[in-house]
């Protein structure tokens, strides 16, 4: 039901204009990390458990897919095409949740450092019928993106795909995190958490951070939103973030003129770009330490590409908060155990370019 989310409760007319499929379990809980506070001498430190957003595959992609996959179905598509690095969590989430709805997935995949989760996700993509297309370099992605789905056989079969940007971070996808931000505001009003001084999340394609900022403001909170970059600044920066947030606000206003969504400026985001290290997919010592601490102290599983870096930044930012202030970390990782989902699959069934991830040493980011 659309009415189970804060956005639709606040603006009921949206339910007739904005398709949504129910994929997640809402609201996701908020928890206080007291052992982490004690170990590091921190003020009140909370986590928003978006890792628990679905029993099939959780994390931040679920909120976005509820709207983008609904749009694909409404428009009559049978196939979704998206993109990401070889071990993309977004691609896997799209495949798993799309399959529930009868949608097939095509993925343009490109290079990233080898890690155990990359191997696991590739095998899970295979198990879930993803059509995997290797893109030799990131600069070639736009060429492949423009070309795929436009071959004469595809057109004749009516197989042109629904195009879903990297990370699901279209204005439509961002509406999922407008809900997320308003959900946090609702949890504050219910007394489940104090109004956080800082809400912090990993940021790659900007969608989570853009939607969160809009939702928090529409929910009446003044919390500072911190985006921790996990890709290079040419691809991830406050200017691109503000552009996506404004486009999302414009979409909401078009759908319901009664929505007075704020217009973001680059300065509205607290951008943190110092935790990237060597680049996307490479861990840093701070990243590794944060992952170990959260697992040992709180039983919370993070990974090295996104949430470990965001947590490393969160720990440093928390140390600088004033007395009485609190911080909320949005855990965007999936916590569903998928380790048995690809058991018995031979990696040699993968397209040839992907087999090398199983034939070379890799950095195990999840058990460092």
Coordinates of C-alpha atoms in Angstrom, one line a residue:
X1 CA 0.0 0.0 0.0
X2 CA 1.3 3.4 -0.9
X3 CA -0.2 5.0 2.2
X4 CA 2.3 3.2 4.5
X5 CA 5.0 5.7 3.7
X6 CA 5.4 9.2 5.1
X7 CA 5.5 10.9 1.7
X8 CA 2.1 9.4 0.7
X9 CA 0.6 10.1 4.1
X10 CA 1.6 13.7 3.8
X11 CA 0.5 14.0 0.1
X12 CA -2.3 11.4 -0.5
X13 CA -2.9 12.6 -4.1
X14 CA 0.5 11.3 -5.1
X15 CA -0.7 7.7 -4.8
X16 CA -2.7 8.2 -8.0
X17 CA 0.2 9.8 -9.9
X18 CA 3.2 8.0 -8.7
X19 CA 3.4 4.3 -9.3
X20 CA 5.1 2.2 -6.5
X21 CA 5.6 -1.5 -5.9
X22 CA 6.0 -2.7 -2.4
X23 CA 9.5 -4.3 -2.1
X24 CA 10.7 -3.3 1.4
X25 CA 9.8 -3.5 5.1
X26 CA 9.2 0.0 6.4
X27 CA 10.1 1.7 8.5
X28 CA 13.5 0.4 9.0
X29 CA 14.6 0.5 12.7
X30 CA 17.0 2.9 14.3
X31 CA 19.4 1.7 17.0
X32 CA 21.9 3.3 19.4
X33 CA 25.4 1.9 19.2
X34 CA 26.4 2.1 22.9
X35 CA 29.4 -0.2 22.7
X36 CA 30.9 1.9 19.9
X37 CA 30.2 5.1 22.0
X38 CA 32.0 3.6 25.0
X39 CA 35.0 2.3 23.0
X40 CA 35.6 5.6 21.2
X41 CA 34.3 8.1 23.8
X42 CA 31.6 9.4 21.4
X43 CA 28.3 11.3 21.9
X44 CA 25.0 9.6 21.1
X45 CA 25.6 7.5 17.9
X46 CA 22.7 6.0 16.1
X47 CA 22.3 3.8 13.0
X48 CA 19.4 3.7 10.6
X49 CA 19.1 0.0 9.6
X50 CA 18.4 0.3 5.9
X51 CA 20.5 -2.9 5.6
X52 CA 17.3 -4.6 6.9
X53 CA 15.0 -3.0 4.3
X54 CA 14.2 -6.4 2.7
X55 CA 14.4 -10.1 3.6
X56 CA 15.4 -10.8 0.0
X57 CA 18.1 -8.2 -0.5
X58 CA 18.3 -5.1 1.7
X59 CA 20.3 -1.9 1.6
X60 CA 19.6 1.5 0.1
X61 CA 18.6 0.2 -3.4
X62 CA 15.3 -1.1 -2.3
X63 CA 13.8 2.3 -1.6
X64 CA 14.8 3.5 -5.1
X65 CA 13.6 0.3 -6.9
X66 CA 10.1 0.6 -5.5
X67 CA 9.6 3.6 -7.8
X68 CA 11.8 2.9 -10.8
X69 CA 10.7 -0.7 -11.3
X70 CA 7.1 0.4 -10.9
X71 CA 7.6 2.9 -13.6
X72 CA 9.1 0.2 -15.9
X73 CA 6.1 -2.0 -15.3
X74 CA 3.7 0.9 -15.9
X75 CA 5.4 1.6 -19.2
X76 CA 5.1 -2.0 -20.3
X77 CA 8.8 -3.0 -20.3
X78 CA 9.9 -6.5 -19.7
X79 CA 13.6 -5.8 -19.3
X80 CA 15.7 -3.3 -17.3
X81 CA 19.1 -2.2 -18.4
X82 CA 21.5 -0.7 -15.8
X83 CA 25.2 -0.4 -15.1
X84 CA 27.8 -0.6 -12.4
X85 CA 31.2 -1.9 -11.5
X86 CA 31.7 -5.7 -11.9
X87 CA 30.6 -6.5 -8.3
X88 CA 27.8 -3.9 -8.3
X89 CA 25.3 -4.3 -5.4
X90 CA 22.9 -2.1 -7.4
X91 CA 22.9 -4.5 -10.3
X92 CA 22.3 -7.5 -8.1
X93 CA 19.5 -5.7 -6.2
X94 CA 17.8 -4.8 -9.5
X95 CA 18.1 -8.4 -10.7
X96 CA 16.7 -9.9 -7.5
X97 CA 13.8 -7.5 -7.0
X98 CA 13.1 -7.2 -10.7
X99 CA 12.8 -11.0 -11.0
X100 CA 10.1 -10.9 -8.4
X101 CA 8.1 -8.6 -10.7
X102 CA 8.8 -10.6 -13.9
X103 CA 11.5 -8.1 -15.1
X104 CA 14.8 -9.3 -16.7
X105 CA 18.0 -7.4 -16.1
X106 CA 20.8 -6.5 -18.5
X107 CA 23.9 -5.0 -16.9
X108 CA 26.8 -3.0 -18.3
X109 CA 29.7 -3.9 -16.0
X110 CA 33.2 -2.4 -15.9
X111 CA 36.5 -2.8 -14.0
X112 CA 37.0 -2.7 -10.3
X113 CA 39.5 -4.2 -7.8
X114 CA 39.0 -7.9 -7.2
X115 CA 37.3 -8.8 -3.9
X116 CA 35.4 -11.8 -2.6
X117 CA 32.1 -9.9 -2.8
X118 CA 32.8 -9.2 -6.5
X119 CA 33.0 -12.9 -7.1
X120 CA 29.9 -13.6 -5.0
X121 CA 27.9 -10.9 -6.8
X122 CA 28.9 -12.1 -10.2
X123 CA 27.8 -15.6 -9.5
X124 CA 24.5 -14.4 -8.0
X125 CA 24.0 -12.3 -11.1
X126 CA 24.5 -15.4 -13.2
X127 CA 22.1 -17.4 -10.9
X128 CA 19.5 -14.7 -11.4
X129 CA 19.7 -14.6 -15.1
X130 CA 21.5 -11.2 -15.6
X131 CA 22.7 -10.6 -19.1
X132 CA 26.2 -9.3 -18.4
X133 CA 28.0 -7.1 -20.9
X134 CA 31.6 -6.2 -20.2
X135 CA 32.6 -2.6 -20.9
X136 CA 36.4 -2.4 -21.5
X137 CA 36.7 1.1 -19.8
X138 CA 34.6 3.6 -18.0
X139 CA 34.9 6.2 -20.8
X140 CA 33.3 3.7 -23.1
X141 CA 30.2 3.3 -20.9
X142 CA 28.2 6.1 -22.7
X143 CA 28.8 4.4 -26.0
X144 CA 27.6 1.0 -24.8
X145 CA 24.7 2.7 -23.0
X146 CA 23.5 4.4 -26.2
X147 CA 24.1 1.3 -28.3
X148 CA 22.5 -1.6 -26.3
X149 CA 18.9 -2.2 -26.9
X150 CA 18.8 -0.5 -30.3
X151 CA 19.9 -3.4 -32.5
X152 CA 17.3 -4.4 -35.2
X153 CA 16.5 -7.7 -33.5
X154 CA 15.8 -6.0 -30.2
X155 CA 13.6 -3.4 -31.8
X156 CA 11.7 -6.0 -33.8
X157 CA 11.0 -8.1 -30.7
X158 CA 9.9 -5.0 -28.7
X159 CA 12.9 -5.7 -26.4
X160 CA 14.1 -2.2 -25.9
X161 CA 15.0 -2.0 -22.3
X162 CA 13.9 0.4 -19.5
X163 CA 17.1 2.4 -18.8
X164 CA 18.0 2.7 -15.1
X165 CA 21.0 4.9 -14.3
X166 CA 23.9 3.7 -12.1
X167 CA 22.9 3.3 -8.5
X168 CA 19.2 3.8 -9.5
X169 CA 19.9 7.5 -8.9
X170 CA 17.3 9.1 -11.2
X171 CA 14.9 11.7 -9.8
X172 CA 12.3 9.0 -9.6
X173 CA 14.6 6.7 -7.7
X174 CA 15.6 9.6 -5.3
X175 CA 11.9 9.8 -4.2
X176 CA 12.6 6.6 -2.4
X177 CA 15.0 8.4 -0.1
X178 CA 12.7 11.4 0.2
X179 CA 10.5 8.8 2.0
X180 CA 13.6 7.7 3.9
X181 CA 14.3 11.2 5.2
X182 CA 10.7 11.8 6.1
X183 CA 10.7 8.4 7.9
X184 CA 13.7 9.6 10.0
X185 CA 11.7 12.8 10.9
X186 CA 8.7 10.6 11.9
X187 CA 11.0 8.5 14.1
X188 CA 12.2 11.7 15.8
X189 CA 8.7 12.9 16.4
X190 CA 7.8 9.5 18.0
X191 CA 10.8 9.9 20.4
X192 CA 12.7 6.9 19.0
X193 CA 15.8 9.1 18.4
X194 CA 16.7 12.7 19.1
X195 CA 16.9 15.0 16.2
X196 CA 20.4 14.2 14.9
X197 CA 22.9 17.0 14.4
X198 CA 24.4 15.0 11.5
X199 CA 22.9 12.4 9.2
X200 CA 25.8 10.7 7.3
X201 CA 25.8 8.3 4.3
X202 CA 28.1 6.9 1.7
X203 CA 27.8 8.7 -1.6
X204 CA 28.6 7.5 -5.1
X205 CA 25.8 8.4 -7.5
X206 CA 24.2 11.0 -5.1
X207 CA 20.7 9.5 -5.0
X208 CA 20.6 8.5 -1.3
X209 CA 22.1 11.7 -0.1
X210 CA 19.9 13.9 -2.4
X211 CA 16.7 12.2 -1.4
X212 CA 17.7 12.2 2.3
X213 CA 18.3 15.9 2.3
X214 CA 14.9 16.6 0.7
X215 CA 13.1 14.2 3.0
X216 CA 14.6 15.6 6.1
X217 CA 13.8 19.2 5.1
X218 CA 10.2 18.3 4.1
X219 CA 9.9 16.4 7.4
X220 CA 10.9 19.6 9.3
X221 CA 14.4 18.5 10.5
X222 CA 17.5 20.8 10.2
X223 CA 20.0 17.9 10.5
X224 CA 23.2 18.4 8.4
X225 CA 23.5 15.8 5.7
X226 CA 27.0 14.5 5.2
X227 CA 27.9 12.6 2.0
X228 CA 31.1 10.6 2.1
X229 CA 32.5 10.2 -1.4
X230 CA 33.4 6.7 -2.6
X231 CA 34.4 7.6 -6.1
X232 CA 36.5 10.4 -7.6
X233 CA 35.4 14.0 -7.3
X234 CA 34.8 14.4 -11.0
X235 CA 31.9 11.9 -10.6
X236 CA 30.9 12.7 -7.0
X237 CA 30.7 16.2 -5.8
X238 CA 28.3 18.8 -4.2
X239 CA 27.4 20.3 -7.6
X240 CA 26.2 17.0 -9.1
X241 CA 24.4 16.3 -5.8
X242 CA 22.6 19.6 -5.8
X243 CA 21.5 19.1 -9.4
X244 CA 20.0 15.8 -8.7
X245 CA 18.3 17.1 -5.5
X246 CA 16.8 20.0 -7.5
X247 CA 15.6 17.7 -10.3
X248 CA 13.9 15.5 -7.7
X249 CA 12.2 18.5 -6.1
X250 CA 11.0 19.6 -9.5
X251 CA 9.5 16.2 -10.2
X252 CA 7.7 16.1 -6.9
X253 CA 6.3 19.6 -7.5
X254 CA 5.1 18.6 -11.0
X255 CA 3.4 15.5 -9.5
X256 CA 1.7 17.6 -6.8
X257 CA 1.8 21.4 -7.0
X258 CA 1.1 21.4 -3.2
X259 CA 4.5 20.0 -2.5
X260 CA 6.9 22.8 -1.6
X261 CA 10.2 20.9 -1.9
X262 CA 13.3 23.0 -1.1
X263 CA 15.8 23.8 -3.9
X264 CA 19.3 22.5 -2.9
X265 CA 22.5 24.4 -3.3
X266 CA 25.9 22.8 -3.3
X267 CA 26.7 24.4 0.0
X268 CA 23.7 22.5 1.6
X269 CA 25.7 19.3 1.5
X270 CA 28.6 18.6 3.9
X271 CA 30.8 16.9 1.3
X272 CA 33.6 14.7 2.6
X273 CA 36.1 13.5 0.0
X274 CA 39.1 12.6 2.2
X275 CA 38.3 8.9 2.9
X276 CA 38.4 7.6 -0.7
X277 CA 42.0 6.3 -0.6
X278 CA 43.4 5.0 -3.9
X279 CA 39.9 5.0 -5.5
X280 CA 36.7 3.1 -5.8
X281 CA 36.9 -0.4 -4.3
X282 CA 40.2 0.1 -2.6
X283 CA 40.2 -0.1 1.2
X284 CA 42.1 2.2 3.5
X285 CA 43.4 1.5 7.1
X286 CA 40.6 3.7 8.6
X287 CA 38.1 1.8 6.5
X288 CA 39.3 -1.6 7.7
X289 CA 39.4 -0.4 11.4
X290 CA 35.8 0.9 11.2
X291 CA 34.6 -2.4 9.7
X292 CA 36.2 -4.5 12.4
X293 CA 35.0 -2.2 15.2
X294 CA 31.4 -2.3 14.1
X295 CA 31.4 -6.1 13.7
X296 CA 33.2 -6.8 17.0
X297 CA 31.3 -4.2 19.1
X298 CA 27.8 -4.1 17.6
X299 CA 27.6 -7.2 15.3
X300 CA 26.9 -4.8 12.4
X301 CA 28.3 -5.9 9.1
X302 CA 29.8 -3.2 6.8
X303 CA 32.0 -3.6 3.6
X304 CA 35.0 -1.8 2.3
X305 CA 33.8 0.0 -0.8
X306 CA 30.9 2.2 0.6
X307 CA 29.9 1.8 4.3
X308 CA 33.3 1.2 5.8
X309 CA 34.6 4.5 4.4
X310 CA 31.4 6.3 5.5
X311 CA 31.7 4.9 9.0
X312 CA 35.4 5.9 9.2
X313 CA 34.3 9.4 8.4
X314 CA 31.3 9.2 10.9
X315 CA 33.6 8.3 13.7
X316 CA 35.9 11.3 13.1
X317 CA 32.9 13.6 12.7
X318 CA 31.2 12.3 15.9
X319 CA 34.4 13.2 17.9
X320 CA 33.9 16.9 16.9
X321 CA 30.2 17.2 17.9
X322 CA 29.2 19.5 20.6
X323 CA 27.9 18.2 23.9
X324 CA 24.3 17.0 23.6
X325 CA 24.5 16.5 19.8
X326 CA 24.0 13.1 18.2
X327 CA 24.8 11.5 14.9
X328 CA 22.8 9.1 12.7
X329 CA 24.6 6.8 10.3
X330 CA 22.5 5.4 7.4
X331 CA 23.7 1.8 6.8
X332 CA 23.1 1.3 3.1
X333 CA 24.6 -2.2 2.9
X334 CA 22.6 -5.4 2.6
X335 CA 22.6 -7.6 5.6
X336 CA 20.8 -10.6 4.1
X337 CA 23.1 -13.6 4.0
X338 CA 23.4 -14.6 0.3
X339 CA 26.3 -16.9 0.7
X340 CA 24.4 -20.0 -0.4
X341 CA 22.7 -18.4 -3.4
X342 CA 25.4 -19.3 -5.9
X343 CA 26.5 -22.6 -4.4
X344 CA 27.6 -25.1 -7.0
X345 CA 27.8 -22.6 -9.8
X346 CA 30.9 -22.8 -12.0
X347 CA 32.4 -19.4 -12.7
X348 CA 33.4 -20.6 -16.2
X349 CA 29.7 -20.2 -17.1
X350 CA 30.3 -16.4 -16.8
X351 CA 31.1 -14.5 -20.0
X352 CA 34.9 -14.7 -20.6
X353 CA 35.8 -11.2 -19.4
X354 CA 34.4 -11.9 -15.9
X355 CA 36.2 -15.2 -15.4
X356 CA 39.5 -13.5 -14.5
X357 CA 38.1 -12.3 -11.2
X358 CA 38.2 -15.9 -10.2
X359 CA 41.6 -16.6 -11.6
X360 CA 43.7 -13.9 -9.9
X361 CA 44.3 -13.0 -6.2
X362 CA 41.7 -10.7 -4.7
X363 CA 41.5 -8.5 -1.7
X364 CA 38.9 -9.8 0.7
X365 CA 37.2 -6.6 1.8
X366 CA 34.6 -8.2 4.0
X367 CA 36.8 -10.1 6.4
X368 CA 39.8 -7.7 6.8

